[in-house]
């Protein structure tokens, strides 16, 4: 197994768990952390024994943003030539569903990383924000785009222009997260969601993630057609036969692909 400096990686049954673990910097996402998250998630994605991934941080912080100290002295040509933050796009190409579990701060790049997850759970202690405006910059890991798509213009503009932090209750109300749970239950709840997903037929899970994500990239007509084609293709799987037979026979399905 690869050794990592800023993250912990473990597996529990069919679930992979990546824990951001850079406590001295509240899990600030420096280059090393980016490389580790991308490589660990790609390895879990390639493992046919893994059906879902949980991404979490600490009690105090999911991640307090990109690493400000690492960026502070850089110039524009350097940022442009390195295409700073482009590396995170690899994380969004992971096909296995990623369950984000946020406790404490998810700020700047931390909020943006959370929004790259497929299902997002928040502890009641969670705080989300895009404070880049206070640093003389703007979000750079997709925040202006994913926040606008996730919660609409009103809340996105409010958060991005003022840098205001929102609490877990507001995050759920505006549709940024799907559930809020007591902090002590966060990991168990996230693992429960991950185990539920991982117990389904993997081809249908991957297709479902692709289909929902297409909603953000296509027109409605193209997206609906893309969905329908995936739906048709799933009729080539044993698991479609098994799933529908199990329904008719009033029993639990025994999927092959999981
Ligand atoms: N980058 C680098 N170091 C960070 C950091 C960050 N984003 N956030 C926290 N740290 C470090 C602090 O510098 C401090 O280190 P030292 O002990 O060496 O001074 C340590 O983590 C603990 O932080 P605090 O002492 O500040 O903890 P606190 O409880 O007083 O405050 C906080 C917590 C409100 C989250 C505060 O740390 C904070 O405001 N952090 C920065 C948040 C931010 O601006 N994030 C956006 C970053 S830019 C970005 O993300 C760009 C993008 O779009 C991708």
PDB file of N, CA and C in Angstrom, residues 1-11 15-20 32-47 50 52-55 87-88 90-91 94-98:
ATOM      1  N   UNK A   1       0.847  -1.214   0.000  1.00  0.00           N
ATOM      2  CA  UNK A   1       0.000   0.000   0.000  1.00  0.00           C
ATOM      3  C   UNK A   1       0.876   1.256   0.000  1.00  0.00           C
ATOM      4  N   UNK A   2       0.438   2.251  -0.744  1.00  0.00           N
ATOM      5  CA  UNK A   2       1.154   3.524  -0.791  1.00  0.00           C
ATOM      6  C   UNK A   2       1.148   4.181   0.599  1.00  0.00           C
ATOM      7  N   UNK A   3       2.230   4.857   0.932  1.00  0.00           N
ATOM      8  CA  UNK A   3       2.183   5.612   2.181  1.00  0.00           C
ATOM      9  C   UNK A   3       1.924   7.078   1.852  1.00  0.00           C
ATOM     10  N   UNK A   4       1.076   7.667   2.650  1.00  0.00           N
ATOM     11  CA  UNK A   4       0.677   9.054   2.420  1.00  0.00           C
ATOM     12  C   UNK A   4       1.067   9.891   3.621  1.00  0.00           C
ATOM     13  N   UNK A   5       1.281  11.170   3.359  1.00  0.00           N
ATOM     14  CA  UNK A   5       1.680  12.078   4.428  1.00  0.00           C
ATOM     15  C   UNK A   5       0.478  12.842   4.978  1.00  0.00           C
ATOM     16  N   UNK A   6      -0.407  13.254   4.090  1.00  0.00           N
ATOM     17  CA  UNK A   6      -1.478  14.182   4.489  1.00  0.00           C
ATOM     18  C   UNK A   6      -2.870  13.576   4.478  1.00  0.00           C
ATOM     19  N   UNK A   7      -2.952  12.294   4.151  1.00  0.00           N
ATOM     20  CA  UNK A   7      -4.255  11.630   4.177  1.00  0.00           C
ATOM     21  C   UNK A   7      -4.092  10.245   4.796  1.00  0.00           C
ATOM     22  N   UNK A   8      -5.228   9.684   5.242  1.00  0.00           N
ATOM     23  CA  UNK A   8      -5.266   8.290   5.675  1.00  0.00           C
ATOM     24  C   UNK A   8      -6.204   7.579   4.723  1.00  0.00           C
ATOM     25  N   UNK A   9      -5.829   6.358   4.347  1.00  0.00           N
ATOM     26  CA  UNK A   9      -6.680   5.597   3.442  1.00  0.00           C
ATOM     27  C   UNK A   9      -6.937   4.233   4.049  1.00  0.00           C
ATOM     28  N   UNK A  10      -8.192   3.826   4.129  1.00  0.00           N
ATOM     29  CA  UNK A  10      -8.510   2.480   4.605  1.00  0.00           C
ATOM     30  C   UNK A  10      -9.706   1.953   3.831  1.00  0.00           C
ATOM     31  N   UNK A  11      -9.929   0.660   3.927  1.00  0.00           N
ATOM     32  CA  UNK A  11     -11.122   0.098   3.305  1.00  0.00           C
ATOM     33  C   UNK A  11     -11.892  -0.672   4.364  1.00  0.00           C
ATOM     34  N   UNK A  15     -16.226  -0.427   0.900  1.00  0.00           N
ATOM     35  CA  UNK A  15     -16.137   1.034   0.996  1.00  0.00           C
ATOM     36  C   UNK A  15     -14.688   1.474   1.244  1.00  0.00           C
ATOM     37  N   UNK A  16     -14.225   2.416   0.447  1.00  0.00           N
ATOM     38  CA  UNK A  16     -12.905   3.030   0.669  1.00  0.00           C
ATOM     39  C   UNK A  16     -13.092   4.322   1.447  1.00  0.00           C
ATOM     40  N   UNK A  17     -12.196   4.593   2.383  1.00  0.00           N
ATOM     41  CA  UNK A  17     -12.314   5.815   3.188  1.00  0.00           C
ATOM     42  C   UNK A  17     -11.026   6.619   3.040  1.00  0.00           C
ATOM     43  N   UNK A  18     -11.178   7.870   2.600  1.00  0.00           N
ATOM     44  CA  UNK A  18     -10.037   8.789   2.537  1.00  0.00           C
ATOM     45  C   UNK A  18     -10.271   9.874   3.584  1.00  0.00           C
ATOM     46  N   UNK A  19      -9.328   9.997   4.518  1.00  0.00           N
ATOM     47  CA  UNK A  19      -9.450  11.012   5.567  1.00  0.00           C
ATOM     48  C   UNK A  19      -8.344  12.038   5.392  1.00  0.00           C
ATOM     49  N   UNK A  20      -8.740  13.291   5.169  1.00  0.00           N
ATOM     50  CA  UNK A  20      -7.756  14.373   5.092  1.00  0.00           C
ATOM     51  C   UNK A  20      -7.135  14.512   6.472  1.00  0.00           C
ATOM     52  N   UNK A  32       0.854  18.634  -2.167  1.00  0.00           N
ATOM     53  CA  UNK A  32       1.073  17.241  -1.747  1.00  0.00           C
ATOM     54  C   UNK A  32      -0.272  16.571  -1.451  1.00  0.00           C
ATOM     55  N   UNK A  33      -1.168  17.307  -0.795  1.00  0.00           N
ATOM     56  CA  UNK A  33      -2.482  16.741  -0.462  1.00  0.00           C
ATOM     57  C   UNK A  33      -3.280  16.469  -1.732  1.00  0.00           C
ATOM     58  N   UNK A  34      -3.211  17.408  -2.667  1.00  0.00           N
ATOM     59  CA  UNK A  34      -3.880  17.206  -3.958  1.00  0.00           C
ATOM     60  C   UNK A  34      -3.396  15.912  -4.606  1.00  0.00           C
ATOM     61  N   UNK A  35      -2.060  15.753  -4.687  1.00  0.00           N
ATOM     62  CA  UNK A  35      -1.520  14.548  -5.338  1.00  0.00           C
ATOM     63  C   UNK A  35      -1.987  13.296  -4.616  1.00  0.00           C
ATOM     64  N   UNK A  36      -2.014  13.341  -3.277  1.00  0.00           N
ATOM     65  CA  UNK A  36      -2.386  12.145  -2.522  1.00  0.00           C
ATOM     66  C   UNK A  36      -3.869  11.813  -2.678  1.00  0.00           C
ATOM     67  N   UNK A  37      -4.727  12.823  -2.627  1.00  0.00           N
ATOM     68  CA  UNK A  37      -6.172  12.573  -2.773  1.00  0.00           C
ATOM     69  C   UNK A  37      -6.462  12.033  -4.172  1.00  0.00           C
ATOM     70  N   UNK A  38      -5.824  12.636  -5.174  1.00  0.00           N
ATOM     71  CA  UNK A  38      -6.058  12.190  -6.551  1.00  0.00           C
ATOM     72  C   UNK A  38      -5.565  10.759  -6.735  1.00  0.00           C
ATOM     73  N   UNK A  39      -4.383  10.437  -6.222  1.00  0.00           N
ATOM     74  CA  UNK A  39      -3.863   9.089  -6.454  1.00  0.00           C
ATOM     75  C   UNK A  39      -4.629   8.054  -5.627  1.00  0.00           C
ATOM     76  N   UNK A  40      -4.993   8.386  -4.395  1.00  0.00           N
ATOM     77  CA  UNK A  40      -5.738   7.416  -3.572  1.00  0.00           C
ATOM     78  C   UNK A  40      -7.142   7.179  -4.149  1.00  0.00           C
ATOM     79  N   UNK A  41      -7.790   8.233  -4.619  1.00  0.00           N
ATOM     80  CA  UNK A  41      -9.148   8.049  -5.155  1.00  0.00           C
ATOM     81  C   UNK A  41      -9.087   7.285  -6.471  1.00  0.00           C
ATOM     82  N   UNK A  42      -8.051   7.516  -7.283  1.00  0.00           N
ATOM     83  CA  UNK A  42      -7.912   6.775  -8.545  1.00  0.00           C
ATOM     84  C   UNK A  42      -7.669   5.289  -8.258  1.00  0.00           C
ATOM     85  N   UNK A  43      -6.862   4.999  -7.236  1.00  0.00           N
ATOM     86  CA  UNK A  43      -6.586   3.598  -6.895  1.00  0.00           C
ATOM     87  C   UNK A  43      -7.859   2.901  -6.400  1.00  0.00           C
ATOM     88  N   UNK A  44      -8.633   3.579  -5.572  1.00  0.00           N
ATOM     89  CA  UNK A  44      -9.885   2.984  -5.086  1.00  0.00           C
ATOM     90  C   UNK A  44     -10.865   2.812  -6.251  1.00  0.00           C
ATOM     91  N   UNK A  45     -10.877   3.798  -7.159  1.00  0.00           N
ATOM     92  CA  UNK A  45     -11.771   3.751  -8.317  1.00  0.00           C
ATOM     93  C   UNK A  45     -11.452   2.538  -9.199  1.00  0.00           C
ATOM     94  N   UNK A  46     -10.164   2.215  -9.304  1.00  0.00           N
ATOM     95  CA  UNK A  46      -9.734   1.116 -10.175  1.00  0.00           C
ATOM     96  C   UNK A  46      -9.943  -0.249  -9.521  1.00  0.00           C
ATOM     97  N   UNK A  47     -10.253  -0.277  -8.229  1.00  0.00           N
ATOM     98  CA  UNK A  47     -10.399  -1.533  -7.486  1.00  0.00           C
ATOM     99  C   UNK A  47     -11.827  -2.046  -7.637  1.00  0.00           C
ATOM    100  N   UNK A  50     -14.291  -2.188  -4.673  1.00  0.00           N
ATOM    101  CA  UNK A  50     -14.766  -0.968  -4.004  1.00  0.00           C
ATOM    102  C   UNK A  50     -15.980  -0.415  -4.751  1.00  0.00           C
ATOM    103  N   UNK A  52     -17.987   2.272  -3.277  1.00  0.00           N
ATOM    104  CA  UNK A  52     -18.241   3.657  -2.881  1.00  0.00           C
ATOM    105  C   UNK A  52     -17.037   4.147  -2.071  1.00  0.00           C
ATOM    106  N   UNK A  53     -16.843   5.462  -2.101  1.00  0.00           N
ATOM    107  CA  UNK A  53     -15.708   6.072  -1.397  1.00  0.00           C
ATOM    108  C   UNK A  53     -16.255   7.138  -0.449  1.00  0.00           C
ATOM    109  N   UNK A  54     -15.765   7.152   0.788  1.00  0.00           N
ATOM    110  CA  UNK A  54     -16.098   8.230   1.725  1.00  0.00           C
ATOM    111  C   UNK A  54     -14.891   9.164   1.803  1.00  0.00           C
ATOM    112  N   UNK A  55     -15.148  10.467   1.660  1.00  0.00           N
ATOM    113  CA  UNK A  55     -14.086  11.473   1.818  1.00  0.00           C
ATOM    114  C   UNK A  55     -14.451  12.339   3.017  1.00  0.00           C
ATOM    115  N   UNK A  87      -5.243  20.160 -11.316  1.00  0.00           N
ATOM    116  CA  UNK A  87      -5.081  18.774 -10.907  1.00  0.00           C
ATOM    117  C   UNK A  87      -6.326  18.185 -10.251  1.00  0.00           C
ATOM    118  N   UNK A  88      -7.143  19.053  -9.636  1.00  0.00           N
ATOM    119  CA  UNK A  88      -8.355  18.553  -8.970  1.00  0.00           C
ATOM    120  C   UNK A  88      -9.361  17.991  -9.958  1.00  0.00           C
ATOM    121  N   UNK A  90      -8.953  15.736 -11.975  1.00  0.00           N
ATOM    122  CA  UNK A  90      -8.831  14.271 -11.964  1.00  0.00           C
ATOM    123  C   UNK A  90      -9.757  13.663 -10.911  1.00  0.00           C
ATOM    124  N   UNK A  91      -9.939  14.372  -9.805  1.00  0.00           N
ATOM    125  CA  UNK A  91     -10.815  13.859  -8.741  1.00  0.00           C
ATOM    126  C   UNK A  91     -12.272  13.795  -9.228  1.00  0.00           C
ATOM    127  N   UNK A  94     -13.352  10.532 -11.123  1.00  0.00           N
ATOM    128  CA  UNK A  94     -13.559   9.256 -10.423  1.00  0.00           C
ATOM    129  C   UNK A  94     -14.984   8.792 -10.700  1.00  0.00           C
ATOM    130  N   UNK A  95     -15.144   7.544 -11.128  1.00  0.00           N
ATOM    131  CA  UNK A  95     -16.480   7.058 -11.519  1.00  0.00           C
ATOM    132  C   UNK A  95     -17.250   6.492 -10.332  1.00  0.00           C
ATOM    133  N   UNK A  96     -16.520   5.954  -9.354  1.00  0.00           N
ATOM    134  CA  UNK A  96     -17.153   5.413  -8.145  1.00  0.00           C
ATOM    135  C   UNK A  96     -17.781   6.563  -7.352  1.00  0.00           C
ATOM    136  N   UNK A  97     -19.007   6.388  -6.869  1.00  0.00           N
ATOM    137  CA  UNK A  97     -19.613   7.474  -6.087  1.00  0.00           C
ATOM    138  C   UNK A  97     -18.778   7.847  -4.861  1.00  0.00           C
ATOM    139  N   UNK A  98     -18.661   9.154  -4.643  1.00  0.00           N
ATOM    140  CA  UNK A  98     -17.910   9.665  -3.493  1.00  0.00           C
ATOM    141  C   UNK A  98     -18.893  10.332  -2.526  1.00  0.00           C
TER     142      UNK A  98
END
